[in-house]
PDB file of C-alpha atoms in Angstrom:
ATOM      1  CA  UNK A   4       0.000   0.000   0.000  1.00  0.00           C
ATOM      2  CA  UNK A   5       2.335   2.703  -1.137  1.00  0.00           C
ATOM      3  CA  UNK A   6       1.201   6.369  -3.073  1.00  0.00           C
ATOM      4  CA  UNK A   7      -0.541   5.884  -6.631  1.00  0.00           C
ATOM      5  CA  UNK A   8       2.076   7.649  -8.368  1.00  0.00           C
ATOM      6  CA  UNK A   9       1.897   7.088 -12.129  1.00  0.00           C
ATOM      7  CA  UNK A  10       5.147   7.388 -13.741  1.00  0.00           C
ATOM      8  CA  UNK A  11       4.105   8.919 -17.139  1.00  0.00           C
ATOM      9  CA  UNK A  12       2.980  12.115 -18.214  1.00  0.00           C
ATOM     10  CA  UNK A  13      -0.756  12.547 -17.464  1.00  0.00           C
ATOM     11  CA  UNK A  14      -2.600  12.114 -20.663  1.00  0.00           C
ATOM     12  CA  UNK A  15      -3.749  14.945 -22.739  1.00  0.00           C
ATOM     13  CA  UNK A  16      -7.277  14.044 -21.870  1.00  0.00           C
ATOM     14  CA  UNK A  17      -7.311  13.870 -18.843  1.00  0.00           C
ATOM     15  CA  UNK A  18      -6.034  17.656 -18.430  1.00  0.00           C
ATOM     16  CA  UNK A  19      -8.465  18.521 -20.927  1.00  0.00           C
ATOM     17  CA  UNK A  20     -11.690  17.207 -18.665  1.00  0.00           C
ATOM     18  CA  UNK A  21      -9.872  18.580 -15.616  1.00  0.00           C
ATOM     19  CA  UNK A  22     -10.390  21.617 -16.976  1.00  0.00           C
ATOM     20  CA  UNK A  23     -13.673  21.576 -18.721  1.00  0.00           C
ATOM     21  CA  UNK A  24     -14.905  20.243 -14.247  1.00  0.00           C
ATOM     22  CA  UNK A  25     -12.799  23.309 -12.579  1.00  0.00           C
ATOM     23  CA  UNK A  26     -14.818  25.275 -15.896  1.00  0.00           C
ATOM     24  CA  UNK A  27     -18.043  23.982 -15.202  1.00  0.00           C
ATOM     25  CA  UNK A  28     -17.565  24.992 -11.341  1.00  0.00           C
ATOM     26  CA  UNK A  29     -17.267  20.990 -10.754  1.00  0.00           C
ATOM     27  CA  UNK A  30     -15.012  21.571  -7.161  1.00  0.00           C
ATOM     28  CA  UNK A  31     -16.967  20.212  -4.493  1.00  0.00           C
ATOM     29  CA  UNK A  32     -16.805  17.018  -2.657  1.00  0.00           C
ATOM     30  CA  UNK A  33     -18.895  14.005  -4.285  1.00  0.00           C
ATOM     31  CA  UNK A  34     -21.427  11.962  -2.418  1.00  0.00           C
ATOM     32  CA  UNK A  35     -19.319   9.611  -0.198  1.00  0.00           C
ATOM     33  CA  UNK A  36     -20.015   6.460  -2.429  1.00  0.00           C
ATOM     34  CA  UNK A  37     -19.120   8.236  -6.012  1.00  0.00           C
ATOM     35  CA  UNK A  38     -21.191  10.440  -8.748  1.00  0.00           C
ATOM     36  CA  UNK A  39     -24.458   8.317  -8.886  1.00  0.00           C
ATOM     37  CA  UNK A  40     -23.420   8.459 -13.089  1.00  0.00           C
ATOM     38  CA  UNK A  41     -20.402   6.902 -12.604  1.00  0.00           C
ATOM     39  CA  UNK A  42     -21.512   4.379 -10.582  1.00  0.00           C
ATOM     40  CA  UNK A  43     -24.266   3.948 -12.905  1.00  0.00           C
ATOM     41  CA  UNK A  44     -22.133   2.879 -15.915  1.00  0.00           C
ATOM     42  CA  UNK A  45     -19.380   1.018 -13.888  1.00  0.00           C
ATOM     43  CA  UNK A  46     -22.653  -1.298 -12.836  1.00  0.00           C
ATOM     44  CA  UNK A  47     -23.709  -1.110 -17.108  1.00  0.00           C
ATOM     45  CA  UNK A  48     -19.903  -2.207 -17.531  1.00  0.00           C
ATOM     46  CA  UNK A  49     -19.882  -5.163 -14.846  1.00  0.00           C
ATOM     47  CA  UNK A  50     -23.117  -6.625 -16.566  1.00  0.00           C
ATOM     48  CA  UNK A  51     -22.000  -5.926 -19.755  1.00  0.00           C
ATOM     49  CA  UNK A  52     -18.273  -7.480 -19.566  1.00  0.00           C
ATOM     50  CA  UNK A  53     -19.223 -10.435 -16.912  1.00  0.00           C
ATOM     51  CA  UNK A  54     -22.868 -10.884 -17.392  1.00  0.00           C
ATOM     52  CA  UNK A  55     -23.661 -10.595 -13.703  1.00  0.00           C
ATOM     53  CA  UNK A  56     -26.437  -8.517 -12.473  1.00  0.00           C
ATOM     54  CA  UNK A  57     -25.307  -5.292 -10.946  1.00  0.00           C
ATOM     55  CA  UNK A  58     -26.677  -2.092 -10.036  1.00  0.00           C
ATOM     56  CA  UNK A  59     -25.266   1.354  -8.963  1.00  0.00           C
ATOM     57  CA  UNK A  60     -26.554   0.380  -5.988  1.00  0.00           C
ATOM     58  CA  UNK A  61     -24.074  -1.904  -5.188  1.00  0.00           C
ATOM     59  CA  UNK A  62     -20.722   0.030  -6.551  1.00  0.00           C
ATOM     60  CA  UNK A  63     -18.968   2.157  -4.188  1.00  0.00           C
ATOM     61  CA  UNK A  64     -16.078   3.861  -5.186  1.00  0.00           C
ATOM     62  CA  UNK A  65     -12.971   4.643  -3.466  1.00  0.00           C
ATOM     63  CA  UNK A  66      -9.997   6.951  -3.392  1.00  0.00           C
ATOM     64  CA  UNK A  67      -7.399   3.667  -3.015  1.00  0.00           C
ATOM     65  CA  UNK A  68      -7.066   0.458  -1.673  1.00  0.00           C
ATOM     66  CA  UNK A  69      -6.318   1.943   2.320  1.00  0.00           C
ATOM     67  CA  UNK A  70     -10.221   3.141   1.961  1.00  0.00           C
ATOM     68  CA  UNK A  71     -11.564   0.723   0.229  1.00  0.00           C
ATOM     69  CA  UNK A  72     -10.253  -2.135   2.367  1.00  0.00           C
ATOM     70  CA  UNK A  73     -11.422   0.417   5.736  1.00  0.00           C
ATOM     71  CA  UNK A  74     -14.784   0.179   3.937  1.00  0.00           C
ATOM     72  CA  UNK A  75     -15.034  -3.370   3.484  1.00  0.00           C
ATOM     73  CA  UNK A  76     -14.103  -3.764   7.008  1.00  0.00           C
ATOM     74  CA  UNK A  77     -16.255  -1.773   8.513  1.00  0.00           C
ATOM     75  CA  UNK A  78     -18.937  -3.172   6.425  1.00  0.00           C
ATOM     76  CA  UNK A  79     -18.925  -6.484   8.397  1.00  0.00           C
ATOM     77  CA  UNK A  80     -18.354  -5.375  11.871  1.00  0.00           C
ATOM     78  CA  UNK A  81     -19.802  -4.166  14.819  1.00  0.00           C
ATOM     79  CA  UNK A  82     -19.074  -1.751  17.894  1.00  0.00           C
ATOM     80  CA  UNK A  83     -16.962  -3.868  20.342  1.00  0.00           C
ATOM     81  CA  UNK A  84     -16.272  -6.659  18.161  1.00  0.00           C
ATOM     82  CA  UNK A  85     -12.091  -7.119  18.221  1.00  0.00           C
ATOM     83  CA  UNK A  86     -10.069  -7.002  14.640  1.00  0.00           C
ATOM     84  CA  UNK A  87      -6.588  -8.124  14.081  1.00  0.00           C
ATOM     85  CA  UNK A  88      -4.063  -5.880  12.084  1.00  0.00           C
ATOM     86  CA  UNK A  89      -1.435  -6.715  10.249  1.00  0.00           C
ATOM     87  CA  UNK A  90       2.141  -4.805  12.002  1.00  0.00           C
ATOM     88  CA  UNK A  91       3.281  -2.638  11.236  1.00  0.00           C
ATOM     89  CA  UNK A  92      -0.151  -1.328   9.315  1.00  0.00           C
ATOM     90  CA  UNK A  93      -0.900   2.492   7.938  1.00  0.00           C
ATOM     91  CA  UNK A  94      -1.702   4.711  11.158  1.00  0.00           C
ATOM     92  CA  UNK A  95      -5.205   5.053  10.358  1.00  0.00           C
ATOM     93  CA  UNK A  96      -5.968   1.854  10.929  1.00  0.00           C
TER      94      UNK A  96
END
């Protein structure tokens, strides 16, 4: 679990629909699970590529693997219950 630093130039693309967001005053914080579009056509992609059902319901996204394996956690316990972490482990957890 180290930094997601790519180690190429960020694609021309990419800049271009960073701008057109900051342009379109797109600089708030998302709903907590993703942009309900987004999460909309990763669930038409699952079906589409796996043919399993799958809804936007059911996608969360993440902002890296330290989050999404908090989430997953959390997901499947309860206050008081004891959890085992790996040493040494990322302060946060």
């Amino acid at each position: 679990m180290t930094a997601g630093e790519p180690d190429f130039p960020t694609p021309q693309p990419v800049i271009e629909a960073a701008i057109n967001a900051l342009n379109s005053g797109k600089t708030k914080y998302t709903a907590a699970a993703g942009i309900p579009e987004l999460r909309q056509k990763i669930a038409e992609r699952v079906q589409q590529r796996y043919q399993v059902k799958c809804s936007a319901k059911q996608v969360v996204l993440t902002n890296g693997g330290k989050q999404a394996l908090f989430n997953a956690v959390a997901s499947v316990i309860s206050s008081g219950d004891e959890v085992l972490l790996i040493s040494p482990c990322w302060v946060s957890y």
